[in-house]
Coordinates of C-alpha atoms and ligand atoms in Angstrom, one line a residue:
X1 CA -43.4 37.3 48.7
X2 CA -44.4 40.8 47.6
X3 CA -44.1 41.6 43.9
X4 CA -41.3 44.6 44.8
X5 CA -39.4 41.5 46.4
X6 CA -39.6 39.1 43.5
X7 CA -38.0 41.1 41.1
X8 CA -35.6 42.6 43.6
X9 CA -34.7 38.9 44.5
X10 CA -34.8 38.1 40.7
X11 CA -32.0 40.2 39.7
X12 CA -30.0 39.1 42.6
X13 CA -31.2 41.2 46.1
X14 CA -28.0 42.4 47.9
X15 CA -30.5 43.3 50.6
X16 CA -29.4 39.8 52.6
X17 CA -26.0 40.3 52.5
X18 CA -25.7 44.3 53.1
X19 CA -24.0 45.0 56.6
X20 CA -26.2 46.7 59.1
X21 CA -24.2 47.8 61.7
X22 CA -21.8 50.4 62.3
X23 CA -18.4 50.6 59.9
X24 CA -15.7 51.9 62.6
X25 CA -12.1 51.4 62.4
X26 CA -12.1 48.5 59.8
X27 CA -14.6 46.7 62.0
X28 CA -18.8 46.0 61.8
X29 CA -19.9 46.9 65.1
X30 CA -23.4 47.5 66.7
X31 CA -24.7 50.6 68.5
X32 CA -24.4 51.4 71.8
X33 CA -26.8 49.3 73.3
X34 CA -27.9 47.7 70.3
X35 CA -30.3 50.4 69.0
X36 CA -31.3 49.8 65.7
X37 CA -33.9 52.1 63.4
X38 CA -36.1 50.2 60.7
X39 CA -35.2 51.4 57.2
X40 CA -38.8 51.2 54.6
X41 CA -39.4 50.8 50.5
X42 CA -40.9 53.7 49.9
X43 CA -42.6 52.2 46.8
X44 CA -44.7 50.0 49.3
X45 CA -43.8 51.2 53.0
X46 CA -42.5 47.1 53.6
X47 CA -39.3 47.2 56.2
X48 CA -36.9 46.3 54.5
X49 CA -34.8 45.4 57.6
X50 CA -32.7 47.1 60.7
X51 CA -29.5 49.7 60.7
X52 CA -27.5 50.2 63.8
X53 CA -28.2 53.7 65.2
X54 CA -25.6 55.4 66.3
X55 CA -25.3 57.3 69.6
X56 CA -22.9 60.3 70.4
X57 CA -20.7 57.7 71.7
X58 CA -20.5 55.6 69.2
X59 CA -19.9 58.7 66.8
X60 CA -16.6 59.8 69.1
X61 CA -15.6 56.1 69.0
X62 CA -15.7 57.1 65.4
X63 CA -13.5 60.4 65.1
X64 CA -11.0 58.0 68.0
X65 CA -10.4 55.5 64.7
X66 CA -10.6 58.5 62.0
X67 CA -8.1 60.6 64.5
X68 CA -5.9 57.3 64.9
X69 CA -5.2 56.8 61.4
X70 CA -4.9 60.2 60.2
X71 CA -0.4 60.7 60.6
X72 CA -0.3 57.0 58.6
X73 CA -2.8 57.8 56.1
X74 CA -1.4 60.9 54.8
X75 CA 2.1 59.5 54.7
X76 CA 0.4 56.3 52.7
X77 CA 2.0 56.6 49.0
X78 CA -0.2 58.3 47.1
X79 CA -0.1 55.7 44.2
X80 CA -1.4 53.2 46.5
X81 CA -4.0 55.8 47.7
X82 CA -5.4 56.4 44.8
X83 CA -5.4 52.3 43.8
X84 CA -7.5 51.5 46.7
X85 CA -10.1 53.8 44.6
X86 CA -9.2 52.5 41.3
X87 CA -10.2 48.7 42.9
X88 CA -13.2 50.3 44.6
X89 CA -14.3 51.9 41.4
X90 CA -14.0 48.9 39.3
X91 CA -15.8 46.4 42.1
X92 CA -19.0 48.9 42.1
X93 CA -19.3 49.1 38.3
X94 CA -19.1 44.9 38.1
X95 CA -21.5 45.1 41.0
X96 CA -23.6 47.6 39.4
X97 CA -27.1 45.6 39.3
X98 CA -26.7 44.6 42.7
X99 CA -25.9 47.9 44.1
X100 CA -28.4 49.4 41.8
X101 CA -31.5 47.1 42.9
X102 CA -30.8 47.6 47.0
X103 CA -30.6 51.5 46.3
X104 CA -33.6 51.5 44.4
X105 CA -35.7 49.7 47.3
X106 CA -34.1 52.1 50.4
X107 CA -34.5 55.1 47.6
X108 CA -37.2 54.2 45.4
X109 CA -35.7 55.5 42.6
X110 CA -36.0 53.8 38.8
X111 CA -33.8 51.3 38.4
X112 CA -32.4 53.2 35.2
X113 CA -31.7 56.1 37.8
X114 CA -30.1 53.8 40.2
X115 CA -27.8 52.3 37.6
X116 CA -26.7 55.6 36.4
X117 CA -26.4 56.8 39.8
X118 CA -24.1 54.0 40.2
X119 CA -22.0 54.7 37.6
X120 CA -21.8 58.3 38.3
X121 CA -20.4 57.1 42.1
X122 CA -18.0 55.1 40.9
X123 CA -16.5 57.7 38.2
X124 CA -15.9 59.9 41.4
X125 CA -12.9 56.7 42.5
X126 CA -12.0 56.7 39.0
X127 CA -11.5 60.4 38.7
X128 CA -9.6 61.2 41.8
X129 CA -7.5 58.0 41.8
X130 CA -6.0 59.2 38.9
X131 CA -5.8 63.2 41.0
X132 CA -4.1 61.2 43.9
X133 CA -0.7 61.5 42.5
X134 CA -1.1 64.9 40.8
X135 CA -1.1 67.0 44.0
X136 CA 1.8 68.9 43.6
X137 CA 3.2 72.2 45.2
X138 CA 5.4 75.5 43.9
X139 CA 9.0 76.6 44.4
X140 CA 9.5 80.5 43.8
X141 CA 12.3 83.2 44.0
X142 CA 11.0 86.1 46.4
X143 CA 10.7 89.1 44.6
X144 CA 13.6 90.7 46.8
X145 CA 15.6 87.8 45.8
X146 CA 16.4 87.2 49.6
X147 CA 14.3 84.0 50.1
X148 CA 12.9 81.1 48.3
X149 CA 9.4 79.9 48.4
X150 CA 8.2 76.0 49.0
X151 CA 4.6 75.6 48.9
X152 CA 3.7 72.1 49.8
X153 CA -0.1 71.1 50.2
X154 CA -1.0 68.3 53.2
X155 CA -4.1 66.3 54.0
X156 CA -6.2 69.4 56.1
X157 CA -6.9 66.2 58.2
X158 CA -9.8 64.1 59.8
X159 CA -13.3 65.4 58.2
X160 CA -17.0 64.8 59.3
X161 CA -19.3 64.3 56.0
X162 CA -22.9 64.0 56.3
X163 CA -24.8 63.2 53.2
X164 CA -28.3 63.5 51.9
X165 CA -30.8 60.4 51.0
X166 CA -31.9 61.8 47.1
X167 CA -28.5 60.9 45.9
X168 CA -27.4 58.1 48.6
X169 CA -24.0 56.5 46.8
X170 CA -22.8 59.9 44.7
X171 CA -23.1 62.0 47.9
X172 CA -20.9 60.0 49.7
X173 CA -18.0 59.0 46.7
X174 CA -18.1 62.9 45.7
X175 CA -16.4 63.6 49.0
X176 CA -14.9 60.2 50.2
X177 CA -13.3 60.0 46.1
X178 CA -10.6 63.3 47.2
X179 CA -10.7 62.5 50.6
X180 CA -9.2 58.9 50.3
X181 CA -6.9 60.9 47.4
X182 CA -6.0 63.4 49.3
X183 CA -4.9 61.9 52.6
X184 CA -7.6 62.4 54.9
X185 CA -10.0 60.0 56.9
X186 CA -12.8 60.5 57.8
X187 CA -16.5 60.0 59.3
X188 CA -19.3 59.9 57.7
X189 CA -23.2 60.1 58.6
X190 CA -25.3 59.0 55.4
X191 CA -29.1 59.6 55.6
X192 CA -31.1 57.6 57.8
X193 CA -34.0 57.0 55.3
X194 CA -30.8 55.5 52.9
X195 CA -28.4 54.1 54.7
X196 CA -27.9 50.8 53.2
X197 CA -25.7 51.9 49.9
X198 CA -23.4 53.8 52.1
X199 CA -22.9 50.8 54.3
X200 CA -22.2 48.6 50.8
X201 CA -19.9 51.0 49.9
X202 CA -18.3 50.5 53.3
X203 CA -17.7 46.9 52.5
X204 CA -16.7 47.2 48.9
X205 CA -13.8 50.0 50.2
X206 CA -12.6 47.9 52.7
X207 CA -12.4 44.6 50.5
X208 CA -10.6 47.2 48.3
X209 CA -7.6 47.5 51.0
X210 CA -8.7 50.8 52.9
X211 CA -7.0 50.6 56.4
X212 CA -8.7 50.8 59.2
X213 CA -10.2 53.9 60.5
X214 CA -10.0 55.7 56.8
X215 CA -13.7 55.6 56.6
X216 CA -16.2 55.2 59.4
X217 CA -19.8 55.0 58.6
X218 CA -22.4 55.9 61.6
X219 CA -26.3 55.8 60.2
X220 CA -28.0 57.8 63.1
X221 CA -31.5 59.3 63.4
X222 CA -30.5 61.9 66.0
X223 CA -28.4 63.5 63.1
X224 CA -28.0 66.9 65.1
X225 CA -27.1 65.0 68.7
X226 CA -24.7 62.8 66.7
X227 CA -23.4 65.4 64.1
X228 CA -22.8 68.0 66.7
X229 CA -20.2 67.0 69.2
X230 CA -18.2 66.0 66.5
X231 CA -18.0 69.7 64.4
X232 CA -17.2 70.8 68.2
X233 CA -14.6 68.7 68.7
X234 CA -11.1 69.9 68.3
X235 CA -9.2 67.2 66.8
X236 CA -11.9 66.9 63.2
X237 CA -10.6 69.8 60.8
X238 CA -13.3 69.6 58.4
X239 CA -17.0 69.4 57.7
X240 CA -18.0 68.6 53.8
X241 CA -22.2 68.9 54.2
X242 CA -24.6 68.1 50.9
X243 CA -28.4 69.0 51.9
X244 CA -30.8 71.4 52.8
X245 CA -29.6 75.3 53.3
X246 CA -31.8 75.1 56.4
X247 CA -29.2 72.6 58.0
X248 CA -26.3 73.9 56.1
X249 CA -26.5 77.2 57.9
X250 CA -26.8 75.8 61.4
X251 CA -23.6 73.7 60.7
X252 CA -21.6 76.6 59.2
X253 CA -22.4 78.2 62.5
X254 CA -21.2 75.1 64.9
X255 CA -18.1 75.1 62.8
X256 CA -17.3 78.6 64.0
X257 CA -16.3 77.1 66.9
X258 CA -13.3 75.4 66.0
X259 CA -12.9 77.3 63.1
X260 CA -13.4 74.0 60.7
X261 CA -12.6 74.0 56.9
X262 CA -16.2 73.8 55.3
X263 CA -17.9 72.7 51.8
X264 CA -21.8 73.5 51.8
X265 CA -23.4 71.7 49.0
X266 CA -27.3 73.0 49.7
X267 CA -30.2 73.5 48.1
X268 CA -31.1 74.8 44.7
X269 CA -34.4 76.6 42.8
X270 CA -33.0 76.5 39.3
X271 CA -34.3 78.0 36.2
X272 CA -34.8 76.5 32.9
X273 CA -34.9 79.4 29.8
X274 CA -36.1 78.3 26.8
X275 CA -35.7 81.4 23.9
X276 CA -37.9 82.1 21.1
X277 CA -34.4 80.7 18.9
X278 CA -34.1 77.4 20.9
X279 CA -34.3 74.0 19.4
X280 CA -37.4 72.8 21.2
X281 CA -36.6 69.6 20.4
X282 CA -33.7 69.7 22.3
X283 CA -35.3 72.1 24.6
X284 CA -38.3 69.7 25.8
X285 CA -35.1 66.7 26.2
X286 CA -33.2 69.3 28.3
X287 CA -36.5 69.6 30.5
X288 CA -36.9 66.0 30.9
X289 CA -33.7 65.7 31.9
X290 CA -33.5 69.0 34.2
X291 CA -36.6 68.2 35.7
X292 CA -37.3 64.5 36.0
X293 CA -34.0 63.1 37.0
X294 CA -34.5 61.3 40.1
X295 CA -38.6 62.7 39.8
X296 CA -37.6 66.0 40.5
X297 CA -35.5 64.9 43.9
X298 CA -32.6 66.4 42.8
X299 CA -31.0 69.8 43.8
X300 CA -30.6 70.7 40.4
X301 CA -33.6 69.6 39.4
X302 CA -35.3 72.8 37.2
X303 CA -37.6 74.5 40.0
X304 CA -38.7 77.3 37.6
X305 CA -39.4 77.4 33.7
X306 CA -39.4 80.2 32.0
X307 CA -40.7 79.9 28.3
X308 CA -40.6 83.3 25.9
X309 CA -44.0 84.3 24.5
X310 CA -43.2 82.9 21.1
X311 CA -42.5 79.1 22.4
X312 CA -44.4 78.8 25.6
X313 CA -47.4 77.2 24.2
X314 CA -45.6 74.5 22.0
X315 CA -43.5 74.2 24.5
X316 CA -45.8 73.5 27.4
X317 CA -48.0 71.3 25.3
X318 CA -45.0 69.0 24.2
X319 CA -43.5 68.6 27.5
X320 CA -46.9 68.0 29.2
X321 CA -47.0 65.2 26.6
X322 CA -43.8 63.8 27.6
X323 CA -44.7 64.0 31.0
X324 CA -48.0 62.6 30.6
X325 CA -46.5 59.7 29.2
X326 CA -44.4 58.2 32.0
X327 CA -45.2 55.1 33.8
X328 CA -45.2 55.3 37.8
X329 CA -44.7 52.5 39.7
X330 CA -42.2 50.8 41.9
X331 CA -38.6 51.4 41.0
X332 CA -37.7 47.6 40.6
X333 CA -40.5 47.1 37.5
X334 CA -38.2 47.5 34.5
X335 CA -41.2 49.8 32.9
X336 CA -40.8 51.8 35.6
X337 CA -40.3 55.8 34.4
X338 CA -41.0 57.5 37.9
X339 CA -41.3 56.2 41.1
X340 CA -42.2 57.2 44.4
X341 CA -41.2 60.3 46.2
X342 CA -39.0 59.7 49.5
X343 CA -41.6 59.3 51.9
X344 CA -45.1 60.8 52.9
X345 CA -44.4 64.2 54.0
X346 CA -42.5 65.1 50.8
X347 CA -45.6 63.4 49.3
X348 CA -47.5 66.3 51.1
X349 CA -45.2 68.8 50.7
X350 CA -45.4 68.6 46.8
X351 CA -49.0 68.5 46.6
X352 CA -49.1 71.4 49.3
X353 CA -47.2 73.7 46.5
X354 CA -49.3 72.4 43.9
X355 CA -52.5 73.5 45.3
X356 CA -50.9 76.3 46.6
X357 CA -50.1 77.5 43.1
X358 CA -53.2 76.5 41.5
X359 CA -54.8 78.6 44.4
X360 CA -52.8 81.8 42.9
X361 CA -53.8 81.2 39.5
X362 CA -51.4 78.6 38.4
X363 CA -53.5 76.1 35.5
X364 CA -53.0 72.3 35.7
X365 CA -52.0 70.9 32.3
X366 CA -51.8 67.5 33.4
X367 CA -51.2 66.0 36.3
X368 CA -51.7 67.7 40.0
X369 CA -52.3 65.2 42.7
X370 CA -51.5 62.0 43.8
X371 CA -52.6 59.3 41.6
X372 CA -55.7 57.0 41.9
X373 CA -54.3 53.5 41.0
X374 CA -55.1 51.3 43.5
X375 CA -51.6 49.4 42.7
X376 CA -50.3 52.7 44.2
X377 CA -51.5 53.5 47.3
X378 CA -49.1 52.4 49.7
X379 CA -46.1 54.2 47.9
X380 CA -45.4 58.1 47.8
X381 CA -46.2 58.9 44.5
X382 CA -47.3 61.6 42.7
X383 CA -48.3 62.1 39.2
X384 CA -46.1 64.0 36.9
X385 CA -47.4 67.7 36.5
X386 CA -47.3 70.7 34.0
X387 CA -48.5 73.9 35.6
X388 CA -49.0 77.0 33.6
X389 CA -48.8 80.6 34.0
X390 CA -47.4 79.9 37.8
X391 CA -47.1 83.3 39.5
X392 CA -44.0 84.9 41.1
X393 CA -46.3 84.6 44.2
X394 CA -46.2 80.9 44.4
X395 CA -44.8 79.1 46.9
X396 CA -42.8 77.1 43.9
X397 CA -41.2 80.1 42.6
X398 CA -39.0 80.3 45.7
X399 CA -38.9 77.3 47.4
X400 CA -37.6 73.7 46.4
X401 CA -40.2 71.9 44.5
X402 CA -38.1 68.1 44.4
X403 CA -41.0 66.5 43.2
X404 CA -42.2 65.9 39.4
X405 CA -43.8 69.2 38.8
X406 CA -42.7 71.3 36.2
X407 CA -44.1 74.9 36.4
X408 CA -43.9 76.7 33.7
X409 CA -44.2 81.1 33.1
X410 CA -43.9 83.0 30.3
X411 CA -41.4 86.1 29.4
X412 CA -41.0 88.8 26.9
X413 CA -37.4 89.9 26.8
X414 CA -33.9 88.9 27.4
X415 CA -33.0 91.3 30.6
X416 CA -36.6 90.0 32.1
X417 CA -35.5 86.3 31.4
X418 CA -32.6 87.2 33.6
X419 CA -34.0 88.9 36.3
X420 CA -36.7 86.3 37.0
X421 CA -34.0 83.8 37.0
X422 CA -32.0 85.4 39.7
X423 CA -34.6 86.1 41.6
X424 CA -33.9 84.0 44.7
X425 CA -31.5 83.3 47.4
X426 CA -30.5 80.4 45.4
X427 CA -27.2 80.1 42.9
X428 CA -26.5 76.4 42.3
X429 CA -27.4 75.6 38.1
X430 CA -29.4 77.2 35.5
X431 CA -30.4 76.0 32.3
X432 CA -30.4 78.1 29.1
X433 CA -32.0 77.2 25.7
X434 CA -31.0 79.6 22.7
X435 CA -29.3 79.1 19.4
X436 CA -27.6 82.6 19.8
X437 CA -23.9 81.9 20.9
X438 CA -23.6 85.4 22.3
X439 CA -26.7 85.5 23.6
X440 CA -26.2 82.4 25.5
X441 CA -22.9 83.4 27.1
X442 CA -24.8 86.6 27.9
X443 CA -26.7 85.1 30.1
X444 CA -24.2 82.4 31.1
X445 CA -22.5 85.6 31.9
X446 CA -25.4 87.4 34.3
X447 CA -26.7 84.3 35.8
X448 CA -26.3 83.6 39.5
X449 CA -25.4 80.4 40.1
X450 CA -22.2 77.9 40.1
X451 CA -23.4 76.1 37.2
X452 CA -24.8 76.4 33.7
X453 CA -26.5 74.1 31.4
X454 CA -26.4 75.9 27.8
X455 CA -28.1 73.7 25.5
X456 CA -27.7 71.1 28.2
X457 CA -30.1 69.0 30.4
X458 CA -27.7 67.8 32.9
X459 CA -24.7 69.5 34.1
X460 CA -23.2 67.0 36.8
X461 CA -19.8 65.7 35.5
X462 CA -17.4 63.9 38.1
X463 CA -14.2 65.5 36.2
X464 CA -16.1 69.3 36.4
X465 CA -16.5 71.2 39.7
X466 CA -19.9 71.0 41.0
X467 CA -21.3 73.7 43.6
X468 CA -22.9 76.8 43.9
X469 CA -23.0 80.1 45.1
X470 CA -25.4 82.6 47.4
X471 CA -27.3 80.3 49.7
X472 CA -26.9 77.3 47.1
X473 CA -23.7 76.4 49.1
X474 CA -19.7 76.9 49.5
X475 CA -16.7 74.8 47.7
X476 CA -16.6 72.8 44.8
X477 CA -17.2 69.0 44.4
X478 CA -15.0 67.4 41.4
X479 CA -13.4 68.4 39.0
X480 CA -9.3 69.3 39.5
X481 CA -10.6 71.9 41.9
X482 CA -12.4 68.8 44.1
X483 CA -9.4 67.6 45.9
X484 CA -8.0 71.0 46.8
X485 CA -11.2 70.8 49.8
X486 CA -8.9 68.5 51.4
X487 CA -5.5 69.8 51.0
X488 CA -4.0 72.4 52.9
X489 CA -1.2 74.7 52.1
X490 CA 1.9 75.6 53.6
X491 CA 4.6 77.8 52.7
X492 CA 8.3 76.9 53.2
X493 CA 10.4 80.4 53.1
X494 CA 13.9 79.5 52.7
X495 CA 16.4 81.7 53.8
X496 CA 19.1 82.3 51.1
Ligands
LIG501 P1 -31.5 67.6 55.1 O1 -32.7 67.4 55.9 O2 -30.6 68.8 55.2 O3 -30.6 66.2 55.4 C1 -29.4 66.0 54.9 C2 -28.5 65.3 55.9 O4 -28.3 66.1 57.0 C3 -29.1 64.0 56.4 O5 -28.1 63.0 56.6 C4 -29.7 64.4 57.7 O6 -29.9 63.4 58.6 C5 -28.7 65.4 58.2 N1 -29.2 66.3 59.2 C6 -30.5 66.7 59.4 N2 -30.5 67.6 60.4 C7 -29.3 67.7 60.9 C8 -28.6 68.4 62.0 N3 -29.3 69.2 62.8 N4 -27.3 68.2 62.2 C9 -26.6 67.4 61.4 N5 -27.1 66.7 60.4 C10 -28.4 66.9 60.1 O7 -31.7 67.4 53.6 P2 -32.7 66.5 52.8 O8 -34.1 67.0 52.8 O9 -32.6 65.1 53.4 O10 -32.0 66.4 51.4 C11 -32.5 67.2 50.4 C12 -31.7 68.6 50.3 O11 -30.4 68.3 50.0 C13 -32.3 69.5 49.3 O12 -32.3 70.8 49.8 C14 -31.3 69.4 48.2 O13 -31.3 70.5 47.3 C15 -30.0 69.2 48.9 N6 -29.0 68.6 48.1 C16 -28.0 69.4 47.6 C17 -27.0 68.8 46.8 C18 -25.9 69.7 46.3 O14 -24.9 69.1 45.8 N7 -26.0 71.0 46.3 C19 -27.1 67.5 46.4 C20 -28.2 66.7 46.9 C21 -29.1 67.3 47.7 P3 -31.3 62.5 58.7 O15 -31.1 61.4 57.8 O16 -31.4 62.1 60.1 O17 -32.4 63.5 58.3

């Protein structure tokens, strides 16, 4: 036995127990077939075991069970809707270690990460089985007096959800949490590098009393042959997407097609400005947070720093102390800080933008390649980084980093803070340091994005709406706003 699987089977490995095939209409089923696809640690590269793959097929057979139970769903009580969740949230957070240790070995994250990541799932079913029984409607008086108004909202009907691997459990309750709430069912293709949470998740709803054909899960390596004929056909009214822009875009345009309802949650390139005024205290926290979450894996991870003159040395020397500090190793090790990237070619990719800004003129305050431990080798890691005076040229400055590199540049003034910031195709979160209220809702004010952290690290809140604007995405996740992505409305005029 490896040392990754004793102390996964130490604190009780869920690994055994996980259901590998397919989740369709209430039933465990294998691919067409039999196909499977090998799912890896990415701390070590070990196979961790075999997920059903699905096929087209087996993704229509799907949308059949979703389609099937849509009319009985949405006329399902909405108190008993929103129980199902309230029982699905409480059996993840008293399975939290468990779920936490088998999404730490499919993700790699820290178990710390994985824990939190739990929690965050699971407040998602908390949140919108208390929203399930507040969708309400409108009664008005036409202004001519002639009519009456009844605006009633209804499930907008079966949805397709496909979901990334960074963020394998949250991705999926974010969307499944209103859906469930709001009437829907649905089908939903998790990521095939992380499969195994959604599957538990599966399980955990369905022990929670969610009918069949609700929720059907289909892992799948031909995402775009699986994902496909199901945008194009008729009977799905909705695809919710989080992921790259790259794919985002080529789904908004299959959706054309049969005109579906559509929430884009895509990438990001956030800023992080830390002001001359800002409690750098605080400031280097925020960074951590912003930047290190998840090792940089995260869409709202801060892409871009941005110190003014007066701060960017202390600054950059305390946060390259931070970050010089952090153990890697595998995410099950409880002094694990920062595990391994997803796999190798985001390995590569991250060093690619290293050395490409280094190249431009970028200098390496610690950190910069993969590192040398021996203990390390067969895992995707990479060593926590603080560049310095990287240019606008850099690859970083406009593409997605989501790795644990934190380039940092320096500015003068305010209006320059702010045009560097918004200067991308990007609008998901910025970050702002500053004890100046009104200088802080300034810039709240002229920033470009869906989301602002003022004084704040981490803006993700399951009772907040989460989303961004430009090419960052389209719709809101969360919040009071969340469930409205599933409800449609309709307008009773009453003759009088
Ligand atoms: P990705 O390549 O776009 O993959 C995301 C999902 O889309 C996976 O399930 C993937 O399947 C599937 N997919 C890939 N190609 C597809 C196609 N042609 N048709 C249908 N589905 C397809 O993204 P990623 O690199 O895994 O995830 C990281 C990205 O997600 C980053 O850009 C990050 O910023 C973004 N993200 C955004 C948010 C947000 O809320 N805004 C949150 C988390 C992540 P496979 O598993 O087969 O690849």
């Amino acid at each position: 036995m490896t040392a990754t699987q004793q102390h996964a089977t130490a604190r009780g490995d869920l690994l055994a127990h996980t259901p590998k095939d397919l989740f369709i209409d209430g039933d465990w089923v294998p691919a067409t077939g039999g196909a499977t696809f090998e799912v890896r640690d990415p701390a070590n590269g070990e196979l961790l075991c075999e997920v059903a793959d699905a096929s087209p097929a087996d993704a229509t057979a799907a949308l059949d069970a979703a389609v099937a139970a849509q009319a009985s769903w949405a006329a399902h009580p909405p108190r008993e809707r929103g129980e199902v969740l309230r029982r699905a949230f409480e059996e993840l957070m008293r399975r939290q270690e468990e779920l936490a240790v088998l999404m730490t070995r499919e993700n790699g994250k820290p178990l710390a990460d994985a824990r939190g990541e739990i929690a965050y799932a699971a407040e998602f079913f908390r949140w919108f089985s208390e929203e399930a029984v507040r969708i309400d409607g409108g009664y008005q008086v036409a202004p001519n007096g002639a009519s009456r108004f009844l605006v009633m909202r209804q499930p907008v009907g079966p949805c397709i959800f496909v979901t990334p691997w960074n963020f394998p459990m949250a991705m999926g309750t974010r969307k499944i949490g209103p859906a469930i709430a709001a009437g829907c069912t649905m089908v939903i293709k998790p990521a095939h590098q992380t499969p195994l949470s959604m599957l538990a998740l599966a399980g955990i709803l369905k022990d929670a009393g969610l009918p069949p054909g609700v929720l059907n899960v289909v892992p799948a390596t031909d995402a775009g042959g699986v994902v496909e004929p199901l945008i194009r056909d008729p009977r799905a009214r909705k695809i919710s997407f989080t992921g790259s822009t790259a794919v985002g875009r080529r789904l908004i345009e299959q959706s054309a097609q049969q005109v579906l309802r559509v929430s884009m949650e895509l990438g990001g390139n956030a800023p992080f400005v830390v002001f001359d005024d800002a409690d750098l205290d605080a400031a280097v926290d925020g960074a951590m947070t912003a930047k290190m979450r998840n090792m940089g894996e995260a869409c709202t991870a801060a892409n871009r720093i941005y110190a003014q003159r007066g701060v960017a040395e202390e600054f950059g020397r305390r946060l390259a102390e931070r970050m010089s500090a952090l153990r890697l190793g595998p995410g099950v090790e409880d002094s694990t800080q920062v595990g391994p990237l997803i796999d190798a070619r985001a390995q590569e990719k991250v060093l690619t933008l290293v050395r490409d800004a280094v190249d431009r003129g970028a200098r390496v305050v610690v950190g910069g390649d993969v590192p040398t431990d021996e203990r390390l080798r067969s895992g995707h890691f990479f060593t926590p980084t603080v560049l310095r005076d990287v240019p606008w040229e850099a690859r970083m400055s406009s593409e997605e980093i989501f790795g644990p590199v934190a380039p940092i540049s320096t500015f003068d003034t305010e209006e320059e803070a702010l045009a560097a910031a918004n200067n991308t195709e990007y609008g998901l979160v910025s970050y702002v340091y500053t004890r100046d209220l009104a200088r802080g809702l300034r810039m709240a004010e002229g920033l470009e994005t869906g989301m602002v952290g003022l004084n704040q690290g981490l803006v993700s809140n399951p009772a907040a709406p989460f989303g961004g604007i430009k090419h960052s995405g389209v719709g809101r996740e969360g919040g009071h706003t969340g469930i409205d992505e599933f409800l449609e409305t309709k307008l009773v005029n009453i003759g009088f």
